[in-house]
Coordinates of C-alpha atoms in Angstrom, one line a residue:
M1 CA -17.4 27.8 -15.2
R2 CA -16.4 31.5 -14.5
Q3 CA -14.1 32.2 -11.3
C4 CA -12.5 36.0 -11.8
C5 CA -14.1 37.1 -9.2
C6 CA -12.1 35.4 -6.5
S7 CA -8.8 33.5 -6.4
L8 CA -7.8 31.1 -4.2
H9 CA -5.0 29.2 -2.3
L10 CA -5.6 25.6 -0.6
R11 CA -4.2 26.9 3.1
H12 CA -4.9 23.2 4.4
A13 CA -6.4 19.7 3.5
D14 CA -6.9 17.3 6.4
L15 CA -8.0 14.3 4.8
S16 CA -8.1 10.5 5.5
V17 CA -8.1 7.7 3.0
H18 CA -10.8 4.9 3.5
F19 CA -10.0 2.0 1.8
D20 CA -13.2 -0.1 3.0
S21 CA -15.4 2.9 1.2
K22 CA -12.9 3.8 -1.6
T23 CA -13.4 7.3 -0.5
V24 CA -11.0 10.1 1.0
G25 CA -12.6 12.7 3.1
G26 CA -12.0 15.1 5.2
T27 CA -11.5 19.3 5.5
A28 CA -10.2 21.6 3.2
E29 CA -9.2 25.4 4.4
L30 CA -9.5 27.9 1.3
H31 CA -7.9 31.2 1.6
V32 CA -10.0 33.2 -0.8
N33 CA -8.7 36.4 -2.2
V34 CA -11.4 38.9 -3.8
N35 CA -10.9 40.2 -7.2
Q36 CA -13.8 42.0 -7.6
S37 CA -16.0 44.5 -5.4
G38 CA -19.3 43.3 -4.4
T39 CA -18.5 39.7 -4.5
T40 CA -21.1 38.0 -2.4
E41 CA -20.5 34.4 -3.7
L42 CA -17.4 31.7 -4.3
L43 CA -17.7 29.6 -7.5
L44 CA -16.3 26.2 -7.3
D45 CA -16.0 22.9 -9.8
T46 CA -16.8 19.7 -8.2
R47 CA -17.8 16.1 -9.3
D48 CA -19.5 13.4 -7.3
L49 CA -18.0 14.9 -3.8
I50 CA -20.4 14.9 -1.2
I51 CA -20.2 18.6 0.8
N52 CA -21.6 18.2 4.6
S53 CA -20.8 21.8 5.6
V54 CA -18.9 25.3 4.7
A55 CA -18.0 27.4 7.3
D56 CA -16.4 30.8 7.7
K57 CA -13.1 30.0 9.5
H58 CA -12.3 33.2 11.8
T59 CA -16.3 33.4 12.9
G60 CA -17.4 29.7 12.9
Q61 CA -20.5 30.7 11.0
D62 CA -22.1 28.3 8.6
L63 CA -22.3 29.6 5.1
P64 CA -25.0 28.4 2.3
F65 CA -23.9 26.5 -0.3
K66 CA -26.0 24.8 -3.5
F67 CA -25.2 22.9 -6.4
A68 CA -25.9 23.5 -10.0
E69 CA -27.5 21.2 -12.2
E70 CA -24.9 18.2 -13.2
H71 CA -22.9 19.0 -16.6
K72 CA -21.9 15.5 -18.1
A73 CA -18.4 16.5 -18.6
L74 CA -17.8 19.2 -16.3
G75 CA -19.5 18.2 -13.4
T76 CA -21.5 20.3 -10.9
K77 CA -20.8 23.8 -10.2
L78 CA -20.7 24.7 -6.2
T79 CA -21.8 28.0 -5.4
I80 CA -21.0 29.5 -2.0
G81 CA -22.6 32.4 -0.2
L82 CA -20.3 34.7 1.5
D83 CA -21.8 36.2 4.8
K84 CA -21.0 39.9 3.4
K85 CA -20.2 41.9 0.2
L86 CA -16.5 41.8 0.0
S87 CA -14.4 44.3 -1.8
E88 CA -11.5 43.6 -4.1
G89 CA -8.4 43.0 -2.3
Q90 CA -10.3 41.4 0.8
S91 CA -9.8 37.5 1.9
I92 CA -12.1 35.1 3.7
N93 CA -10.9 31.8 5.1
I94 CA -13.6 28.8 4.6
V95 CA -13.5 25.5 5.5
I96 CA -15.4 22.8 3.4
S97 CA -16.1 19.5 5.0
F98 CA -16.4 16.9 1.9
S99 CA -16.1 13.1 1.2
T100 CA -15.1 11.7 -2.6
M101 CA -17.6 9.2 -3.8
P102 CA -16.2 5.8 -4.8
K103 CA -16.7 6.6 -8.2
S104 CA -14.6 9.3 -8.3
T105 CA -12.6 10.0 -11.7
A106 CA -9.6 11.3 -10.0
L107 CA -9.1 8.2 -7.8
Q108 CA -8.0 4.8 -8.6
F109 CA -8.5 2.3 -5.5
L110 CA -6.7 -1.1 -6.2
D111 CA -7.2 -4.3 -4.4
P112 CA -3.9 -6.0 -2.9
S113 CA -4.4 -8.9 -5.7
Q114 CA -4.0 -6.0 -7.9
T115 CA -0.5 -4.9 -6.8
A116 CA 2.7 -6.2 -7.0
G117 CA 2.9 -7.3 -3.3
S118 CA -0.6 -8.7 -3.3
K119 CA -0.6 -7.9 0.7
H120 CA -1.8 -4.1 0.8
P121 CA -4.2 -2.1 -0.8
Y122 CA -3.2 1.0 -3.0
L123 CA -4.4 4.2 -4.3
F124 CA -3.0 6.8 -6.5
T125 CA -4.9 9.9 -8.2
Q126 CA -5.0 11.1 -11.6
C127 CA -6.2 14.9 -11.9
Q128 CA -5.0 15.8 -15.6
A129 CA -7.2 17.4 -17.6
I130 CA -10.3 18.4 -15.2
H131 CA -10.5 15.5 -12.5
A132 CA -9.3 17.7 -9.6
R133 CA -12.8 18.5 -9.0
S134 CA -13.7 15.0 -8.1
F135 CA -10.8 15.1 -5.5
I136 CA -11.4 18.2 -3.9
P137 CA -13.9 21.2 -4.2
C138 CA -11.4 23.8 -6.3
Q139 CA -11.2 25.8 -9.0
D140 CA -10.5 23.6 -11.8
T141 CA -8.9 25.2 -14.6
P142 CA -5.2 25.6 -15.3
A143 CA -5.7 29.4 -15.2
A144 CA -5.7 29.2 -11.3
K145 CA -2.7 28.4 -9.5
L146 CA -2.6 27.6 -5.7
T147 CA 0.1 26.6 -3.1
Y148 CA -1.0 23.8 -0.5
S149 CA -0.3 22.2 2.7
A150 CA -1.7 19.0 3.6
A151 CA -2.0 16.2 6.6
I152 CA -2.9 12.7 5.0
T153 CA -4.0 9.8 7.4
V154 CA -3.5 6.6 6.2
P155 CA -3.8 3.1 7.6
T156 CA -0.4 1.6 8.9
P157 CA 1.7 0.6 7.3
L158 CA 1.3 2.3 4.5
T159 CA 2.9 5.3 3.2
A160 CA 1.4 8.5 1.9
L161 CA 3.0 10.7 -0.9
M162 CA 2.0 14.1 -2.7
S163 CA 3.2 16.5 -5.3
A164 CA 4.6 18.4 -2.6
V165 CA 7.5 18.2 -0.2
P166 CA 7.5 15.9 3.2
Q167 CA 7.3 17.8 6.0
N168 CA 8.4 15.1 8.6
S169 CA 8.2 11.7 9.7
P170 CA 4.7 10.1 9.6
E171 CA 3.1 10.9 13.2
A172 CA 1.4 7.9 15.3
S173 CA -2.6 8.4 15.9
A174 CA -3.2 9.9 19.3
D175 CA -6.3 7.8 20.1
G176 CA -4.4 4.6 19.4
A177 CA -6.0 3.8 16.2
P178 CA -4.2 1.7 13.5
T179 CA -3.0 4.8 11.5
H180 CA -0.6 7.6 11.0
T181 CA -0.3 10.7 9.3
F182 CA 1.8 12.5 6.7
K183 CA 2.3 16.1 6.2
F184 CA 3.5 18.0 3.0
Q185 CA 3.7 21.6 1.7
Q186 CA 3.5 22.9 -1.9
E187 CA 5.3 26.5 -1.6
V188 CA 5.5 27.0 -5.4
P189 CA 1.7 28.0 -7.1
I190 CA 0.5 24.9 -9.4
P191 CA -3.0 24.3 -11.2
S192 CA -5.1 22.1 -9.8
Y193 CA -4.6 19.2 -12.1
L194 CA -0.9 18.9 -10.7
L195 CA -2.6 17.7 -7.1
A196 CA -1.5 14.4 -6.6
L197 CA -1.4 11.7 -3.8
A198 CA -0.6 8.1 -3.7
V199 CA -1.0 5.8 -0.7
G200 CA 0.7 2.1 -0.1
E201 CA 3.1 -0.1 0.7
L202 CA 5.9 1.9 -0.7
E203 CA 9.9 1.9 0.1
Y204 CA 12.4 4.2 -2.0
R205 CA 16.0 4.0 -3.1
Q206 CA 18.3 7.0 -3.1
I207 CA 18.9 7.8 -7.1
G208 CA 20.7 11.1 -6.7
P209 CA 21.3 14.2 -4.6
R210 CA 17.5 15.6 -5.1
S211 CA 15.8 12.4 -5.8
K212 CA 14.8 8.6 -4.7
V213 CA 12.6 6.3 -6.7
W214 CA 9.9 5.4 -5.0
S215 CA 7.8 1.6 -5.5
E216 CA 6.4 -1.1 -4.1
P217 CA 9.3 -3.5 -2.1
S218 CA 9.3 -6.1 -5.2
M219 CA 10.1 -3.5 -8.0
V220 CA 12.0 -0.6 -6.2
E221 CA 15.2 -2.5 -7.1
A222 CA 14.6 -2.6 -10.9
G223 CA 13.4 1.1 -10.6
A224 CA 16.6 2.3 -8.9
Y225 CA 18.7 0.7 -11.6
E226 CA 16.5 1.7 -14.5
F227 CA 16.0 5.3 -13.3
A228 CA 19.6 5.8 -12.5
D229 CA 20.4 8.8 -14.6
T230 CA 17.9 10.9 -13.4
A231 CA 20.2 13.3 -12.2
K232 CA 22.1 13.9 -15.6
F233 CA 18.8 14.8 -16.8
L234 CA 18.1 17.1 -14.6
S235 CA 21.5 18.8 -14.7
A236 CA 21.0 18.6 -18.3
A237 CA 17.4 20.2 -18.5
E238 CA 19.1 23.0 -15.6
E239 CA 21.7 23.8 -18.9
V240 CA 18.7 24.7 -21.3
A241 CA 16.0 26.0 -19.0
G242 CA 17.5 27.7 -15.8
E243 CA 17.4 27.0 -12.0
Y244 CA 14.8 24.0 -10.9
V245 CA 12.8 25.4 -8.1
W246 CA 10.9 22.5 -7.0
G247 CA 13.5 21.4 -4.2
V248 CA 12.8 17.3 -4.6
Y249 CA 12.3 15.5 -7.7
D250 CA 11.2 12.0 -6.9
L251 CA 9.8 9.4 -8.9
L252 CA 6.8 7.0 -8.2
L253 CA 6.9 3.6 -10.2
L254 CA 3.1 2.7 -10.0
P255 CA 0.8 -0.3 -10.5
P256 CA 0.3 -1.6 -14.2
S257 CA -2.9 0.5 -14.4
F258 CA -1.8 3.4 -14.4
P259 CA -2.9 5.1 -17.6
Y260 CA 0.4 7.7 -18.7
G261 CA 4.0 7.0 -19.4
G262 CA 4.3 9.5 -16.9
M263 CA 2.9 12.3 -14.8
E264 CA 4.8 15.7 -14.2
N265 CA 3.5 15.9 -10.5
P266 CA 5.6 18.4 -9.1
C267 CA 8.3 16.9 -6.8
L268 CA 6.9 13.4 -7.5
T269 CA 6.4 12.2 -11.0
F270 CA 4.4 9.3 -11.5
V271 CA 5.5 6.7 -13.8
T272 CA 4.3 3.7 -15.4
P273 CA 6.1 0.3 -14.8
T274 CA 6.3 -0.6 -18.8
L275 CA 9.5 1.6 -18.7
L276 CA 11.0 -1.1 -16.8
A277 CA 12.9 -2.5 -19.9
G278 CA 16.0 -3.7 -17.8
D279 CA 18.3 -1.9 -20.1
R280 CA 17.3 2.2 -19.3
S281 CA 16.0 2.0 -23.1
L282 CA 12.7 3.5 -22.3
V283 CA 13.7 6.5 -19.7
N284 CA 13.4 9.4 -22.3
V285 CA 9.6 9.1 -20.6
V286 CA 11.6 10.7 -17.7
A287 CA 13.5 13.4 -19.6
H288 CA 9.9 14.3 -20.7
E289 CA 8.7 14.6 -17.0
I290 CA 11.5 16.3 -15.9
A291 CA 11.1 18.9 -18.7
H292 CA 7.6 19.5 -17.8
S293 CA 9.5 21.2 -14.0
W294 CA 9.5 24.4 -16.4
T295 CA 7.1 24.0 -19.3
G296 CA 4.2 23.0 -18.2
N297 CA 4.6 23.1 -14.2
L298 CA 6.2 26.4 -13.8
V299 CA 4.6 28.1 -17.0
T300 CA 1.5 26.8 -17.6
N301 CA -1.4 26.9 -20.4
A302 CA -4.3 29.1 -19.2
T303 CA -6.6 26.9 -20.8
W304 CA -6.5 23.5 -22.5
E305 CA -7.1 24.8 -25.8
H306 CA -3.2 26.2 -25.1
F307 CA -1.9 22.4 -24.1
W308 CA 0.4 22.5 -26.9
L309 CA 2.3 25.5 -24.8
N310 CA 2.7 22.7 -22.4
E311 CA 3.2 19.7 -24.4
G312 CA 5.0 21.0 -27.2
F313 CA 7.6 23.0 -25.5
T314 CA 8.2 19.9 -23.1
V315 CA 9.1 17.8 -26.2
F316 CA 11.2 20.3 -27.6
L317 CA 12.8 20.8 -23.7
E318 CA 12.8 16.8 -23.9
R319 CA 14.7 16.2 -27.1
K320 CA 17.3 19.1 -26.2
I321 CA 18.2 17.1 -22.9
I322 CA 18.7 13.9 -25.0
G323 CA 21.0 16.0 -27.4
R324 CA 23.0 17.0 -24.6
L325 CA 23.6 14.0 -22.9
H326 CA 23.6 11.9 -26.4
G327 CA 24.4 14.3 -29.2
E328 CA 22.6 15.9 -31.8
K329 CA 22.2 13.1 -34.0
A330 CA 20.2 11.5 -30.8
L331 CA 18.1 14.6 -31.1
Q332 CA 17.2 14.3 -34.7
F333 CA 16.6 10.9 -34.4
H334 CA 14.0 11.2 -31.9
A335 CA 12.4 14.6 -33.9
A336 CA 11.9 12.1 -37.2
N337 CA 10.4 9.4 -35.4
G338 CA 8.2 12.1 -33.7
Y339 CA 6.8 13.2 -37.0
L340 CA 6.1 9.7 -37.7
S341 CA 3.8 9.4 -34.9
L342 CA 2.2 12.7 -35.7
V343 CA 1.4 11.9 -39.2
D344 CA -0.4 8.5 -37.6
S345 CA -2.3 10.4 -35.1
I346 CA -3.5 12.8 -37.7
H347 CA -4.4 9.7 -40.2
Q348 CA -6.3 8.5 -37.4
I349 CA -8.2 11.6 -36.3
G350 CA -8.8 12.7 -39.6
E351 CA -6.9 15.6 -41.4
T352 CA -9.8 18.0 -41.0
H353 CA -10.6 17.4 -37.2
N354 CA -10.6 20.2 -35.3
F355 CA -8.9 18.4 -33.1
T356 CA -5.5 18.1 -35.3
A357 CA -5.5 21.9 -35.3
L358 CA -2.5 23.0 -32.7
V359 CA -5.1 25.2 -30.7
P360 CA -8.2 23.4 -31.0
D361 CA -12.0 24.8 -30.6
L362 CA -12.9 23.2 -27.5
S363 CA -16.0 25.7 -26.6
G364 CA -19.3 24.2 -25.6
G365 CA -18.4 21.9 -23.0
V366 CA -16.0 19.6 -24.8
D367 CA -14.2 17.2 -22.3
P368 CA -10.3 18.1 -22.7
D369 CA -9.7 14.5 -22.3
D370 CA -11.3 13.5 -25.9
S371 CA -9.0 16.1 -27.2
F372 CA -5.8 14.7 -26.0
S373 CA -3.3 12.9 -28.6
K374 CA 0.0 13.2 -29.9
V375 CA -1.0 16.3 -31.9
P376 CA -0.3 19.0 -29.0
Y377 CA 3.1 16.8 -28.5
E378 CA 4.6 16.8 -31.9
K379 CA 3.0 19.5 -33.7
G380 CA 3.8 21.6 -31.4
F381 CA 7.7 20.3 -31.0
Y382 CA 7.7 20.8 -35.1
F383 CA 6.3 24.2 -34.8
L384 CA 9.0 25.1 -32.2
Y385 CA 11.7 23.4 -34.3
Y386 CA 10.5 25.5 -37.4
L387 CA 10.9 28.6 -35.3
Q388 CA 14.1 27.7 -34.1
G389 CA 15.3 27.5 -37.5
L390 CA 13.9 30.9 -38.8
V391 CA 15.8 32.5 -35.9
G392 CA 19.0 31.5 -36.3
G393 CA 19.1 28.2 -35.0
S394 CA 20.0 26.6 -31.2
Q395 CA 22.0 29.5 -29.7
P396 CA 19.4 32.5 -30.2
F397 CA 16.4 30.2 -29.5
E398 CA 17.5 28.8 -26.4
A399 CA 18.6 32.1 -24.9
F400 CA 14.8 33.1 -26.2
L401 CA 13.7 29.8 -24.5
K402 CA 15.4 30.9 -21.1
T403 CA 14.2 34.7 -21.0
Y404 CA 10.5 33.0 -22.1
L405 CA 10.6 30.6 -19.0
Q406 CA 11.9 33.5 -16.9
H407 CA 9.3 35.9 -17.8
F408 CA 6.5 33.9 -17.5
K409 CA 7.4 31.4 -14.5
F410 CA 4.4 31.1 -11.7
K411 CA 2.2 32.5 -14.3
T412 CA -0.4 31.2 -17.1
L413 CA -0.6 32.1 -20.7
T414 CA -2.3 31.7 -24.0
T415 CA -0.9 31.3 -27.5
T416 CA -1.5 35.0 -28.2
D417 CA 0.6 35.7 -25.1
F418 CA 3.3 33.6 -26.5
K419 CA 3.1 34.8 -30.2
N420 CA 3.5 38.6 -28.6
Y421 CA 6.3 37.6 -26.7
F422 CA 8.0 35.5 -29.5
C423 CA 7.6 38.4 -32.2
D424 CA 8.6 41.2 -29.6
H425 CA 11.7 39.3 -28.7
F426 CA 12.8 38.7 -32.4
K427 CA 11.4 41.9 -33.6
D428 CA 14.9 42.7 -35.5
A429 CA 14.5 39.1 -37.3
E430 CA 12.9 39.6 -41.1
A431 CA 12.6 35.6 -41.2
I432 CA 9.6 35.7 -39.1
Q433 CA 7.4 38.0 -41.3
Q434 CA 7.0 34.8 -43.0
I435 CA 5.5 32.3 -40.5
D436 CA 1.6 31.8 -41.6
W437 CA 0.5 32.1 -38.3
Q438 CA -3.0 31.2 -38.7
T439 CA -2.4 27.8 -40.5
W440 CA 0.2 26.6 -37.9
L441 CA -2.1 27.6 -35.1
Y442 CA -5.4 27.1 -35.9
S443 CA -5.9 25.0 -39.2
P444 CA -6.1 21.2 -38.8
G445 CA -4.2 18.4 -40.1
L446 CA -0.1 18.3 -41.0
P447 CA 2.0 21.3 -40.5
P448 CA 2.1 23.6 -43.6
V449 CA 5.8 23.4 -43.6
E450 CA 8.4 20.6 -43.7
N451 CA 11.3 20.4 -41.4
D452 CA 14.6 18.7 -42.3
Y453 CA 16.0 16.3 -39.7
D454 CA 19.0 14.7 -40.2
P455 CA 18.8 10.9 -41.0
A456 CA 21.8 9.5 -39.8
L457 CA 20.9 7.5 -36.9
G458 CA 17.8 6.3 -38.8
Q459 CA 19.1 5.3 -41.7
A460 CA 19.4 1.6 -41.1
A461 CA 15.9 1.5 -39.7
E462 CA 14.3 3.4 -42.6
A463 CA 16.4 1.0 -45.1
L464 CA 15.2 -1.8 -43.5
A465 CA 11.7 -0.9 -43.3
K466 CA 11.8 0.2 -46.7
K467 CA 13.2 -3.2 -47.9
W468 CA 10.6 -5.0 -46.3
H469 CA 7.8 -3.0 -47.9
T470 CA 8.8 -3.6 -51.2
S471 CA 9.5 -7.3 -50.5
D472 CA 5.4 -7.4 -50.0
L473 CA 4.1 -4.5 -52.5
M474 CA 1.1 -6.2 -53.6
A475 CA 0.0 -7.6 -49.4
V476 CA 0.0 -11.2 -51.0
G477 CA 2.7 -12.5 -48.8
S478 CA 6.3 -12.7 -49.1
T479 CA 9.4 -14.6 -47.3
G480 CA 11.1 -11.3 -46.8
P481 CA 13.9 -9.4 -48.7
Q482 CA 16.5 -11.0 -50.5
G483 CA 18.9 -12.3 -47.8
A484 CA 17.1 -11.1 -44.7
S485 CA 18.7 -12.6 -41.4
P486 CA 18.4 -12.2 -37.8
D487 CA 21.7 -10.0 -38.6
D488 CA 19.6 -7.2 -39.8
T489 CA 18.6 -6.3 -36.5
K490 CA 21.7 -7.5 -34.7
D491 CA 22.7 -4.8 -31.8
W492 CA 20.2 -2.6 -32.8
S493 CA 18.4 -0.7 -29.3
S494 CA 14.6 -1.0 -28.9
E495 CA 14.5 2.6 -30.1
M496 CA 16.0 1.6 -33.6
M497 CA 13.7 -1.7 -33.7
V498 CA 10.4 0.6 -33.1
A499 CA 11.6 3.1 -35.6
F500 CA 12.0 0.0 -38.1
L501 CA 8.6 -1.0 -37.4
D502 CA 6.9 2.5 -37.3
K503 CA 8.4 3.5 -40.5
L504 CA 7.2 0.1 -42.1
A505 CA 3.8 1.0 -40.9
S506 CA 3.7 4.1 -42.3
Y507 CA 4.5 2.8 -45.6
R508 CA 1.3 0.5 -45.2
A509 CA -1.0 2.8 -43.8
K510 CA -2.9 2.4 -46.7
Q511 CA -2.5 -1.3 -48.0
P512 CA -1.5 -3.8 -44.5
M513 CA 1.1 -6.3 -45.3
H514 CA 0.3 -10.0 -45.4
R515 CA 0.2 -12.2 -42.6
K516 CA 2.6 -14.6 -44.2
T517 CA 5.1 -11.5 -44.5
T518 CA 4.7 -10.6 -40.8
R519 CA 5.1 -14.5 -39.8
R520 CA 8.8 -14.1 -41.6
M521 CA 9.1 -11.1 -39.5
A522 CA 8.6 -12.6 -36.3
E523 CA 10.7 -15.6 -37.2
L524 CA 13.8 -13.7 -38.3
Y525 CA 13.5 -10.8 -35.6
G526 CA 12.1 -12.5 -32.4
L527 CA 9.4 -10.2 -32.2
D528 CA 6.9 -12.1 -30.6
S529 CA 8.7 -12.8 -27.6
S530 CA 9.7 -9.2 -26.9
K531 CA 9.4 -7.7 -23.4
N532 CA 9.9 -4.0 -24.3
A533 CA 6.6 -2.6 -24.3
E534 CA 7.1 -0.1 -27.2
I535 CA 8.2 -2.8 -29.4
R536 CA 5.4 -5.3 -28.3
G537 CA 2.9 -1.7 -29.1
S538 CA 4.4 -1.2 -32.4
W539 CA 4.9 -4.8 -33.4
Y540 CA 1.4 -5.9 -32.5
K541 CA -0.8 -2.9 -34.4
L542 CA 1.6 -3.9 -37.3
A543 CA 0.9 -7.5 -37.1
I544 CA -3.2 -7.2 -36.3
N545 CA -3.1 -5.0 -39.5
A546 CA -1.9 -7.6 -41.3
E547 CA -4.6 -10.1 -39.9
D548 CA -1.7 -11.9 -38.3
E549 CA -3.9 -14.1 -36.0
A550 CA -0.6 -15.7 -34.5
V551 CA -0.4 -12.2 -32.6
L552 CA -3.8 -12.4 -30.9
P553 CA -3.3 -14.0 -27.6
L554 CA -0.2 -11.9 -27.3
T555 CA -1.7 -8.9 -27.8
V556 CA -4.8 -10.0 -25.5
Q557 CA -2.2 -10.7 -22.7
F558 CA -0.5 -7.5 -23.3
L559 CA -3.8 -5.6 -23.0
K560 CA -4.8 -7.2 -19.7
E561 CA -1.4 -7.0 -18.1
Q562 CA -1.1 -3.2 -18.4
G563 CA -3.2 -0.1 -18.6
R564 CA -1.0 2.6 -20.5
M565 CA -3.6 4.2 -23.0
K566 CA -0.3 4.8 -25.3
F567 CA -0.6 1.1 -25.9
L568 CA -4.4 0.5 -25.0
R569 CA -6.1 2.7 -27.6
P570 CA -4.3 1.8 -30.6
L571 CA -4.2 -1.7 -30.3
Y572 CA -8.2 -2.0 -29.3
K573 CA -8.5 0.4 -32.1
A574 CA -6.8 -1.7 -34.3
L575 CA -8.2 -5.3 -33.0
F576 CA -11.8 -3.6 -33.5
R577 CA -11.2 -2.3 -37.3
S578 CA -9.7 -6.0 -38.1
R579 CA -11.6 -8.7 -39.4
M580 CA -10.0 -11.1 -36.8
G581 CA -10.0 -9.0 -33.9
K582 CA -13.6 -6.9 -33.3
D583 CA -15.4 -9.6 -31.0
T584 CA -12.1 -10.1 -29.3
A585 CA -11.5 -6.7 -28.6
V586 CA -14.8 -6.3 -27.1
Q587 CA -14.8 -9.3 -24.9
T588 CA -11.1 -8.4 -23.8
F589 CA -12.4 -4.9 -22.7
K590 CA -15.3 -6.6 -20.8
E591 CA -13.0 -8.7 -18.8
A592 CA -10.3 -6.3 -18.2
R593 CA -12.5 -2.9 -17.6
Q594 CA -12.3 -3.2 -14.1
S595 CA -8.7 -3.5 -13.9
Y596 CA -8.2 -0.3 -15.9
H597 CA -8.0 3.8 -14.3
P598 CA -11.4 5.4 -14.8
I599 CA -9.7 7.7 -17.3
A600 CA -8.7 4.8 -19.7
A601 CA -11.7 2.9 -19.6
K602 CA -13.8 5.3 -20.6
M603 CA -11.7 6.3 -23.6
V604 CA -11.5 2.5 -24.7
A605 CA -15.3 2.4 -24.3
A606 CA -15.7 5.1 -26.7
D607 CA -13.6 3.7 -29.1
L608 CA -15.3 0.8 -28.8
Q609 CA -18.7 2.1 -28.9
V610 CA -19.6 0.2 -25.6
D611 CA -21.3 1.5 -22.9

């Protein structure tokens, strides 16, 4: 949908949360700047919104509006007639009275029984990629950035949080109603997909000078322990990327149905409870979301075709943070493991599929959600790491990164913008002449050049994977490598165990293991009893591919207790492809579907070919 004639800011949203009807309603005051003389109408994106009225804030005059025909992926264009022709540079404030519908894809309402405390309901939003339009009428494209203020009225004793800086203590209702109002201000321009709201029985613990962790009371102490190093991540990120401009950096530990590992909402990162490993072994997700404060939130892809500019850069900065805190070998270890996940993703999607290109073609109304995978993350990182090597290594490339972020901060850009800036910055570096931009950016499949990573930290995991692979080459079953014992993985971190499982899975991509062999692995290494979500995800997938029926009840339990798409989609797909688990996959999804976020439910339903 074209919105080039006007740009806007969300001057103020005054919203109330209604748990009984599972809706959010109120008013949105939009400050509209005219970019093209002769403009007579404003175009906005909506989906499943009820528009009650639209008015000129200054005159109070009602403004005409109409909906276009609904598009399955993009929703419904809202056209608002302005009361006069406006010239370039003029502005107008309009007030839209609206309400969401219960089927809004941006909102997930949870009944008390779905929360940790079981006493109060809960609401959280997920607007990426194009779901903000089902939360509030807006220009729902990353190309349009906005600032906003908001007042959110919720039932007492619940707390409201947003992707913005809280302005004061909650204000009690003036009419004695059992509600109170929270106020927020976001002064840094953000794309609409970073609008975020959460409401629930929430408490916080201070975990640093700029940071709190919020959660339901029963989980807040675990969250405070798990994310205690947040301040260190922030400081390391600033060393690489420059000043943190958002003021506060808080974390909200969400209920299990949250569909992602984390969501980089400014000032308030949403994180999944699957990170609560008890040993801080999975908090690299926080490093990733902190990195987004620069790459994605501050400098943003102009359209979803260029998503790698958000995620590839963020993985690159995330691993720079890890390198600062844990050493260069740790960075190399994560880079090598990331390549394994890239290979697996491309294998699953198809090596010639458009979605495996760094810049895919999403024309024709493709839903960006359908194209998301590890490709923009890991292929993007792989490309940037390759470029870093060409221009002389970390020192010159990190200097470039800082100038790049400074140049494009508060703005959006395309891949061509990045390419032009990079080539100008390194115009004296002869090595960049060898870059095959067309293949790297627009061709599907694996990267055209191989990167070399230091294998030091991953050698033990890779060696053990190779031993298990060769012990059952013909997939007829074995008791494992000679001398295999629990000591093989003694004192291993969870990251090492995942690296071992994923490397073994890559060896067995074409010929899965025999279930007798996976049973022996479970016996020796205690894999069936692991509580670590990352280990469980990798282990269950490997064992399902081996037609190992012993993991079926464990997998079903895992699929029902959390809704993170990183685990849902690969495990449901593996079950659905297997001889033993196809019916189990469909039945489990039918039973658990209502507990999943709408985005996750939609994607899994497509994977399982069910309505």
